């Protein structure tokens, strides 16, 4: 296989998109907006990165690392101009579940001779947890790269919008429950497996009498303050060139107050603790952990990609450019793979940061790269200033940021009015995610969503069609008042594809129509044909004058190869539209009194005039 120069150039531009658009970057049009956007998002990355690190059960500084390396990699390989890659609540809580399962506190308990009680060796525990996080992140990145190389980007089509929104809402409940210990200053036992969230809630409730009052006061003040500040931010959004960095201000104020009042020593308020300056050297995760996290890594790969590509397509449609789904898989895979080597945890796209990046004027991924520079500056020089930050404040930031996900409960009444099956998918996905945890819940939800597709084909709507007078338009008789039946012709339609699973039900429904007492009645069927068993079952059905309307152009070839046509049933009876078939039937019926005729047309033709819905 030879590789020409133009082909090599095309491959390079496709694989490394930054090479194609960065040389054409317009400083005059984009620089100012990207600069303001990058600084705004970078400021948001600081508190969110540290807060989501708590969700992932790793030290807060690793949230800063995860807001730096993956963002730079996506800047090089990503195709979306607007999404903000970095830490994300749902991904973090999924990683936290893996870490708590493989590196629980009980594995690092030691006996303290000075206090005569069991203590947790936090240093060893955190070191092991970082290893687990890096391993699952690297493996999820490898999965994403492999899926992208085999052009598997279409997998996101199996994640319908009700499924994604129900899943993220259910995961948000896990996020809230996981942060209650920081809000009340308690140490509940961590559970894993199905129904672990319920056990955790019961454990938290049993420990409420041991609440640290100082921690609870800090949590309440932080939550109320953040909510009021965000409401003020929304009220002044049209008057301010950039949004107020509410979370950063909250972090700075809380850190200063904690330092001055000495909350850790006086009131036993848990704080962030040591934040080492500088970056971590690259370390290859332990391969021995891969077999323990392979299922979790695949779930992370699918969820992270599904969220990023969904949001990326929204902004691509809004601004008129294309997002390459397979290249996005590779970009996210490389971001997570490199991040795993530098001890980051898995990342995806954040809705809140993306909205800020877009609303403050960000037009390219240069804004994302600038946000990474902001995080680099903080990590290298000023990160240690936040060592006195109470963890309760980080938990408050998480609670307030989940406000948007909690609004997704309003999907239920909206879906009830529009599509009850989609509403059922949303509700069942939410329940499964809450009960089975995010990893198992995702798999079970996808399985249930697939079952609903089968269910819809198993119970289709059967209709008798009539003609709108003086037109070639045919519509269900029961739905339209001005539609009239065609004399001597019964037009029967199924809303679902005809295949082996519903062919028998189709026959039963067809058999209930009272045409047998009219030997001169012609029956016109509008159906899909896919499997051999479906059209064989239909051809075996005893009818008098039969027209069959097919939907796909290649169906006639399939029927011929399956032996459907014979001396009486020939391809000469194939028509391009239903109306043509009706006209032929009306003009030639005297000649075909004892003959079975089949016609083929497209069901889409019966629906091509959508304006007739007002009839």
XYZ file of C-alpha atoms in Angstrom:
615
model
C 0.000 0.000 0.000
C 1.590 3.266 -1.172
C 1.116 6.573 0.614
C 1.224 9.648 -1.597
C 2.090 13.125 -0.379
C -1.480 14.513 -0.590
C -2.843 11.459 1.164
C -0.271 11.769 3.956
C -1.143 15.444 4.347
C -4.842 14.676 4.512
C -4.230 11.968 7.107
C -2.167 14.388 9.207
C -4.772 17.133 9.054
C -7.522 14.679 9.987
C -5.619 13.021 12.829
C -4.171 16.243 14.265
C -6.852 18.888 13.648
C -4.877 21.684 15.321
C -2.467 21.600 12.367
C -5.300 22.528 10.013
C -6.941 25.376 11.929
C -4.202 26.948 14.064
C -2.172 28.367 11.107
C -5.366 30.093 9.948
C -6.179 31.420 13.416
C -7.368 35.031 13.235
C -5.920 37.090 16.057
C -8.142 40.040 15.203
C -11.398 38.085 15.325
C -10.712 35.448 17.972
C -7.847 36.437 20.277
C -9.689 38.742 22.691
C -12.696 36.458 23.086
C -10.522 33.379 23.581
C -8.355 35.210 26.118
C -11.287 36.327 28.267
C -12.940 32.929 27.912
C -9.755 31.038 28.781
C -9.156 33.091 31.925
C -12.790 32.678 33.011
C -12.786 28.914 32.490
C -9.364 28.551 34.125
C -10.657 30.330 37.215
C -13.610 27.920 37.279
C -11.316 24.925 36.847
C -9.553 25.649 40.144
C -12.459 25.107 42.573
C -14.207 22.537 40.397
C -11.049 20.495 39.918
C -10.380 20.366 43.641
C -14.031 19.640 44.443
C -14.378 16.845 41.898
C -11.154 15.297 43.176
C -13.011 14.686 46.421
C -15.687 12.893 44.412
C -12.991 10.746 42.848
C -11.622 9.969 46.354
C -8.150 11.349 45.573
C -6.318 14.377 47.046
C -7.566 17.739 45.685
C -4.313 18.575 43.913
C -4.916 15.719 41.466
C -8.030 17.543 40.328
C -5.732 20.365 39.238
C -3.545 17.937 37.312
C -6.676 16.581 35.623
C -7.580 20.117 34.582
C -4.207 20.618 32.884
C -2.808 17.655 30.929
C -6.034 16.378 29.310
C -7.053 19.899 28.280
C -3.811 20.421 26.378
C -4.109 17.071 24.620
C -7.676 17.804 23.555
C -6.552 21.194 22.242
C -4.314 19.325 19.789
C -6.585 16.450 18.752
C -10.176 17.626 19.405
C -12.580 18.874 16.735
C -15.097 20.814 18.850
C -14.393 24.521 19.184
C -16.481 25.215 22.254
C -16.649 22.350 24.763
C -14.601 22.609 27.947
C -12.715 19.395 28.706
C -11.795 18.698 32.298
C -13.146 17.222 35.507
C -16.827 16.247 35.493
C -19.039 15.241 38.406
C -20.504 12.051 36.901
C -17.108 10.731 35.810
C -15.591 11.608 39.173
C -18.236 9.779 41.180
C -17.823 6.703 38.948
C -14.078 6.724 39.588
C -14.706 7.270 43.275
C -16.816 4.112 43.348
C -14.002 2.102 41.768
C -11.426 3.507 44.169
C -13.542 2.904 47.258
C -14.044 -0.681 46.130
C -10.381 -1.451 45.471
C -8.771 0.771 48.113
C -11.209 1.115 51.039
C -10.213 2.748 54.298
C -10.309 -0.612 56.053
C -7.269 -1.780 54.074
C -5.145 1.001 55.604
C -6.202 0.909 59.243
C -3.408 0.790 61.795
C -3.246 0.605 65.568
C -1.989 3.753 67.246
C -0.162 2.937 70.477
C -0.325 6.542 71.656
C -4.093 6.880 71.471
C -4.913 3.165 71.770
C -7.265 3.310 68.822
C -7.361 2.375 65.161
C -6.370 5.110 62.700
C -6.223 5.322 58.907
C -2.827 5.676 57.252
C -3.919 8.471 54.938
C -0.578 8.715 53.150
C -0.543 5.093 52.040
C -4.262 5.131 51.283
C -4.055 8.181 49.027
C -1.014 6.799 47.217
C -2.863 3.563 46.432
C -5.993 5.401 45.386
C -4.066 7.553 42.937
C -2.675 4.363 41.392
C -6.191 2.944 40.947
C -7.478 6.201 39.457
C -4.573 6.372 37.023
C -5.054 2.744 35.976
C -8.780 3.033 35.255
C -8.205 6.357 33.471
C -5.482 4.970 31.221
C -7.541 1.890 30.389
C -10.633 3.959 29.585
C -8.477 6.103 27.299
C -7.196 3.006 25.517
C -10.778 1.830 25.004
C -11.715 5.190 23.512
C -8.733 5.179 21.156
C -9.486 1.658 19.948
C -13.159 2.480 19.420
C -12.176 5.572 17.459
C -9.713 3.688 15.250
C -12.352 1.122 14.297
C -14.825 3.918 13.451
C -17.064 3.078 16.374
C -18.266 6.623 16.963
C -21.817 5.632 16.095
C -22.091 3.832 19.459
C -23.376 7.085 20.939
C -26.577 6.641 18.928
C -27.567 3.933 21.403
C -27.500 6.536 24.172
C -30.778 8.337 23.588
C -31.363 11.748 25.137
C -33.855 10.444 27.749
C -31.354 7.754 28.699
C -28.446 10.222 29.044
C -30.484 12.723 31.042
C -31.974 10.065 33.297
C -28.530 8.582 33.820
C -26.836 11.880 34.683
C -29.661 12.731 37.087
C -29.278 9.381 38.822
C -25.507 9.846 38.977
C -26.085 13.293 40.493
C -27.911 11.621 43.383
C -24.809 9.487 43.978
C -22.709 12.668 43.907
C -24.896 14.339 46.531
C -24.877 11.347 48.851
C -21.099 10.932 48.538
C -20.563 14.526 49.721
C -22.803 14.396 52.774
C -19.899 13.270 54.935
C -18.065 16.531 54.203
C -21.216 18.562 54.864
C -21.853 17.050 58.308
C -18.257 16.270 59.262
C -18.884 12.548 59.766
C -17.170 9.370 58.552
C -19.778 6.884 57.316
C -18.813 3.433 56.167
C -18.512 3.219 52.381
C -20.642 0.550 50.705
C -20.285 -0.912 47.222
C -22.456 -2.968 44.940
C -26.206 -2.790 44.246
C -28.275 -0.663 46.628
C -25.085 0.770 48.168
C -26.549 4.282 47.953
C -29.459 3.277 50.181
C -27.112 1.702 52.723
C -24.941 4.820 52.679
C -27.930 7.089 53.302
C -29.003 4.926 56.235
C -25.461 5.040 57.600
C -25.346 8.829 57.285
C -28.676 9.140 59.070
C -27.420 6.991 61.933
C -24.356 9.241 62.311
C -26.226 12.560 62.266
C -26.075 12.855 66.102
C -22.272 12.974 65.715
C -22.382 15.926 63.311
C -19.539 18.414 63.625
C -21.383 21.695 64.239
C -18.490 23.784 62.930
C -18.418 21.872 59.663
C -22.197 22.086 59.292
C -22.146 25.863 59.822
C -19.423 26.257 57.198
C -21.447 24.116 54.764
C -24.670 26.070 55.265
C -22.978 29.447 54.942
C -21.092 28.321 51.827
C -24.185 26.859 50.110
C -26.360 29.899 50.859
C -23.611 32.300 49.836
C -22.931 30.495 46.564
C -26.618 30.314 45.655
C -27.163 34.023 46.344
C -24.015 34.956 44.441
C -25.009 32.844 41.437
C -28.480 34.371 41.398
C -26.878 37.811 41.450
C -24.586 36.667 38.653
C -27.574 35.629 36.566
C -29.384 38.903 37.284
C -26.374 40.961 36.184
C -25.344 38.699 33.305
C -26.533 41.130 30.638
C -24.743 44.054 32.255
C -21.385 42.371 32.905
C -18.852 41.597 30.153
C -17.790 38.409 31.953
C -19.509 36.482 34.775
C -18.414 37.020 38.358
C -16.073 34.153 39.396
C -18.389 33.138 42.225
C -16.708 29.839 43.039
C -13.213 31.337 43.078
C -14.337 34.137 45.381
C -15.957 31.572 47.633
C -12.784 29.508 47.764
C -10.603 32.540 48.508
C -12.907 33.910 51.228
C -13.315 30.480 52.855
C -9.556 29.902 52.821
C -8.823 33.272 54.419
C -11.482 32.790 57.104
C -10.283 29.257 57.843
C -6.696 30.482 58.156
C -7.561 33.412 60.407
C -9.987 31.554 62.658
C -7.981 28.307 62.599
C -11.046 26.192 61.873
C -9.046 22.962 61.682
C -7.649 23.086 65.212
C -10.378 24.991 67.052
C -13.467 23.442 65.520
C -12.107 20.219 63.979
C -13.172 21.276 60.479
C -11.567 19.054 57.856
C -9.421 21.064 55.413
C -7.708 20.263 52.105
C -4.268 19.873 53.641
C -0.938 19.652 51.880
C -0.905 20.791 48.242
C 2.540 20.094 46.763
C 3.892 22.641 44.310
C 4.927 21.542 40.836
C 3.795 18.755 38.544
C 3.986 14.995 38.974
C 6.474 13.032 36.859
C 4.995 10.528 34.424
C 4.437 7.079 35.913
C 3.020 4.096 34.061
C 0.036 2.724 36.034
C 0.230 -0.793 37.388
C -0.892 -3.195 34.679
C -1.974 -5.696 37.327
C -4.894 -3.406 38.163
C -6.314 -3.485 34.635
C -8.126 -6.795 35.084
C -9.912 -5.405 38.163
C -11.162 -2.240 36.475
C -11.779 -3.316 32.878
C -15.581 -3.112 33.161
C -15.452 0.241 34.943
C -13.017 1.582 32.359
C -15.315 0.674 29.474
C -18.271 2.321 31.219
C -16.187 5.465 31.767
C -15.159 5.459 28.118
C -18.751 5.267 26.871
C -20.204 7.766 29.358
C -17.416 10.300 28.889
C -17.663 10.126 25.116
C -21.459 10.228 25.092
C -21.581 13.405 27.175
C -18.808 15.151 25.220
C -20.119 14.339 21.734
C -23.688 15.267 22.662
C -22.658 18.698 23.874
C -20.171 19.114 21.052
C -22.841 18.495 18.423
C -25.152 21.063 20.010
C -22.586 23.835 19.602
C -21.436 22.570 16.211
C -25.015 22.840 14.953
C -25.392 26.285 16.513
C -22.236 27.709 14.907
C -22.259 25.776 11.641
C -19.253 23.460 11.767
C -18.755 19.698 11.912
C -17.620 17.535 14.793
C -15.952 14.257 13.803
C -17.368 11.636 16.165
C -14.542 9.154 15.612
C -11.848 11.815 16.010
C -13.548 12.928 19.222
C -13.201 9.395 20.539
C -9.505 9.420 19.721
C -9.030 12.896 21.217
C -10.721 11.939 24.473
C -8.834 8.646 24.497
C -5.495 10.385 24.145
C -6.478 12.928 26.803
C -7.297 10.180 29.280
C -4.357 7.985 28.315
C -1.806 10.757 28.732
C -3.643 11.927 31.829
C -3.457 8.457 33.332
C 0.299 8.410 32.859
C 0.519 11.756 34.679
C -1.734 10.475 37.510
C -4.909 12.270 36.460
C -8.404 10.831 36.639
C -10.808 10.448 33.717
C -12.259 13.625 32.235
C -15.092 14.637 29.966
C -17.016 17.763 29.054
C -18.590 20.003 31.697
C -21.839 21.761 30.806
C -21.290 24.677 33.211
C -17.756 25.430 32.029
C -18.752 24.994 28.395
C -21.538 27.527 28.797
C -19.106 29.984 30.361
C -16.526 29.355 27.627
C -19.110 30.041 24.946
C -20.882 32.972 26.637
C -17.641 34.869 27.371
C -16.632 34.901 23.711
C -14.624 31.702 23.278
C -14.509 30.753 19.606
C -11.778 28.074 19.418
C -9.953 25.607 21.635
C -7.300 28.274 22.238
C -9.582 29.235 25.113
C -9.174 25.720 26.527
C -5.396 25.905 26.196
C -5.345 29.255 28.018
C -7.433 27.780 30.839
C -4.806 25.051 31.170
C -2.114 27.735 31.438
C -4.058 29.319 34.302
C -4.161 25.953 36.104
C -0.427 25.487 35.466
C 0.311 28.851 37.058
C -1.807 27.972 40.109
C -0.260 24.521 40.446
C 3.318 25.753 40.217
C 3.205 28.870 42.345
C 0.078 29.534 44.403
C -1.536 26.157 45.013
C -0.171 25.935 48.570
C -2.229 29.011 49.531
C -5.375 26.882 49.486
C -4.217 24.295 52.017
C -6.546 25.752 54.697
C -9.612 25.530 52.464
C -12.394 23.550 54.246
C -13.539 20.481 52.325
C -17.093 21.428 53.247
C -16.776 24.419 50.912
C -15.737 22.155 48.044
C -18.753 19.954 48.786
C -20.940 23.074 48.720
C -19.559 23.975 45.289
C -20.516 20.502 44.051
C -24.048 20.789 45.461
C -24.640 24.163 43.848
C -23.223 23.029 40.501
C -25.676 20.114 40.470
C -28.571 22.550 40.334
C -28.782 22.163 36.561
C -28.927 18.368 36.768
C -31.694 18.518 39.348
C -33.753 20.560 36.888
C -33.758 17.507 34.634
C -36.549 16.072 36.783
C -38.788 18.444 34.810
C -38.209 16.137 31.832
C -40.713 13.685 33.305
C -43.913 15.741 32.833
C -42.664 16.990 29.463
C -41.997 13.454 28.218
C -45.330 12.267 29.617
C -47.047 14.672 27.256
C -44.853 13.981 24.225
C -43.760 10.329 24.390
C -44.600 8.011 27.269
C -42.095 5.356 26.192
C -39.266 7.911 26.344
C -40.532 8.956 29.765
C -40.395 5.316 30.848
C -36.796 5.079 29.600
C -35.904 8.206 31.631
C -37.527 6.964 34.837
C -36.220 3.396 34.604
C -32.710 4.642 33.785
C -32.800 6.940 36.800
C -34.003 4.167 39.120
C -31.484 1.628 37.808
C -28.638 4.128 38.149
C -29.600 4.969 41.710
C -30.058 1.361 42.785
C -27.298 -0.402 40.821
C -24.627 2.352 40.887
C -23.508 4.257 37.769
C -21.525 1.427 36.157
C -24.088 -1.387 36.361
C -26.898 1.121 35.987
C -25.589 2.231 32.601
C -25.443 -1.309 31.235
C -28.907 -2.157 32.554
C -30.321 1.099 31.187
C -28.959 0.488 27.702
C -30.442 -3.006 27.803
C -33.828 -1.640 28.831
C -33.673 1.004 26.109
C -33.047 -1.725 23.532
C -36.034 -3.655 24.872
C -38.266 -0.639 24.349
C -37.235 -0.580 20.690
C -38.283 -4.219 20.350
C -41.437 -3.498 22.307
C -42.420 -0.741 19.878
C -42.075 -3.105 16.916
C -44.009 -5.831 18.717
C -47.003 -3.609 19.375
C -47.373 -1.355 16.342
C -50.422 0.624 15.361
C -52.464 -0.921 12.556
C -54.478 1.477 10.424
C -56.915 1.423 7.568
C -56.141 4.222 5.141
C -58.486 6.322 3.096
C -58.042 8.948 0.411
C -58.360 12.694 0.748
C -60.859 13.488 -2.029
C -59.362 14.654 -5.323
C -55.760 14.084 -4.123
C -53.194 11.303 -4.145
C -52.814 11.507 -0.345
C -53.816 8.597 1.895
C -54.238 8.916 5.661
C -55.680 6.790 8.521
C -59.466 6.826 8.524
C -59.676 7.014 12.308
C -57.455 10.110 12.542
C -58.940 12.408 9.905
C -62.535 13.459 9.344
C -62.243 14.357 5.664
C -60.527 11.128 4.609
C -62.783 8.761 2.692
C -62.372 5.000 2.102
C -61.623 3.939 -1.463
C -64.625 1.941 -2.776
C -63.781 -1.711 -3.196
C -60.246 -1.345 -1.817
C -59.064 -1.957 1.744
C -55.697 -0.251 2.441
C -53.976 -1.725 5.497
C -50.854 -0.243 7.097
C -48.592 -1.160 10.026
C -46.546 1.507 11.816
C -43.685 -0.922 12.453
C -41.285 -2.865 10.293
C -42.535 -6.305 9.320
C -40.001 -8.939 10.348
C -39.924 -12.396 11.865
C -40.791 -11.259 15.405
C -44.074 -9.574 14.506
C -45.067 -11.321 11.271
C -47.526 -13.580 13.087
C -49.118 -10.680 14.961
C -49.403 -8.855 11.664
C -51.297 -11.800 10.216
C -53.587 -11.956 13.255
C -54.391 -8.260 13.045
C -54.987 -8.551 9.315
C -57.258 -11.530 9.885
C -59.502 -9.474 12.159
C -60.448 -7.187 9.265
C -63.788 -8.167 7.797
C -63.028 -8.538 4.122
C -63.600 -12.296 3.719
C -67.294 -11.735 3.092
C -66.439 -9.568 0.101
C -64.770 -11.794 -2.491
C -64.417 -8.872 -4.891
C -62.640 -6.684 -2.315
C -59.061 -5.759 -3.122
C -56.610 -5.530 -0.226
C -53.647 -3.134 -0.433
C -50.940 -3.638 2.224
C -48.336 -1.021 3.177
C -45.540 -2.784 5.060
C -41.807 -3.231 5.450
C -40.278 -6.550 4.470
C -36.946 -7.586 5.950
C -36.678 -11.242 6.811
C -37.574 -14.200 4.646
C -39.934 -15.526 7.313
C -41.982 -12.318 7.200
C -42.755 -12.288 3.493
C -43.174 -16.038 3.352
C -45.740 -15.795 6.117
C -47.530 -13.061 4.215
C -47.502 -14.881 0.898
C -49.021 -17.914 2.605
C -51.962 -15.876 3.819
C -55.157 -16.586 1.798
C -56.265 -13.292 0.167
C -58.322 -12.497 -2.867
C -56.972 -9.341 -4.490
C -53.791 -8.292 -2.745
C -51.465 -5.329 -3.272
C -48.336 -5.149 -1.135
C -46.585 -1.790 -0.749
C -42.912 -1.998 0.225
C -40.733 0.710 1.768
C -37.186 -0.022 0.672
C -35.896 0.010 -2.888
C -33.828 -3.124 -2.357
C -36.743 -5.107 -0.969
C -37.880 -6.277 -4.402
C -34.471 -7.840 -4.986
C -34.699 -9.549 -1.604
C -38.121 -10.916 -2.473
C -36.862 -12.225 -5.775
C -33.851 -13.916 -4.214
C -36.151 -15.407 -1.573
C -38.442 -16.983 -4.170
C -41.422 -14.763 -3.447
C -42.366 -14.045 -7.066
C -44.053 -16.653 -9.297
C -46.196 -16.865 -12.419
C -49.072 -14.994 -10.814
C -46.992 -12.681 -8.646
C -44.554 -10.871 -10.936
C -42.451 -7.758 -10.720
C -44.613 -6.227 -13.425
C -47.106 -5.468 -10.673
C -44.640 -3.209 -8.874
C -45.662 0.472 -8.627
C -43.810 3.555 -7.467
C -46.635 5.025 -5.362
C -49.691 3.837 -3.502
C -51.876 6.032 -5.659
C -50.550 4.353 -8.797
C -51.421 0.985 -7.297
C -54.931 2.173 -6.461
C -55.461 3.531 -9.969
C -54.224 0.274 -11.492
C -56.504 -1.715 -9.204
C -59.531 0.385 -10.116
C -58.878 0.188 -13.852
C -58.036 -3.507 -14.100
C -60.145 -5.155 -11.416
C -62.560 -6.796 -13.874
C -59.608 -8.578 -15.458
C -58.144 -9.862 -12.189
C -61.166 -11.235 -10.369
C -59.430 -14.541 -9.728
C -55.871 -13.294 -9.625
C -53.569 -12.271 -6.798
C -51.647 -9.076 -7.547
C -48.825 -7.544 -5.621
C -47.568 -3.992 -5.940
C -44.565 -2.328 -4.406
C -44.233 1.292 -3.490
C -42.837 3.314 -0.599
C -44.594 3.913 2.639
C -42.762 7.203 2.723
C -44.826 8.229 -0.300
C -47.954 8.027 1.850
C -46.354 10.516 4.232
C -44.552 12.921 1.910
C -47.149 15.715 2.180
C -46.865 16.677 5.841
C -49.010 19.742 5.419
C -52.030 17.487 5.081
C -51.819 16.791 8.825
C -54.072 19.794 9.294
C -56.870 18.009 7.438
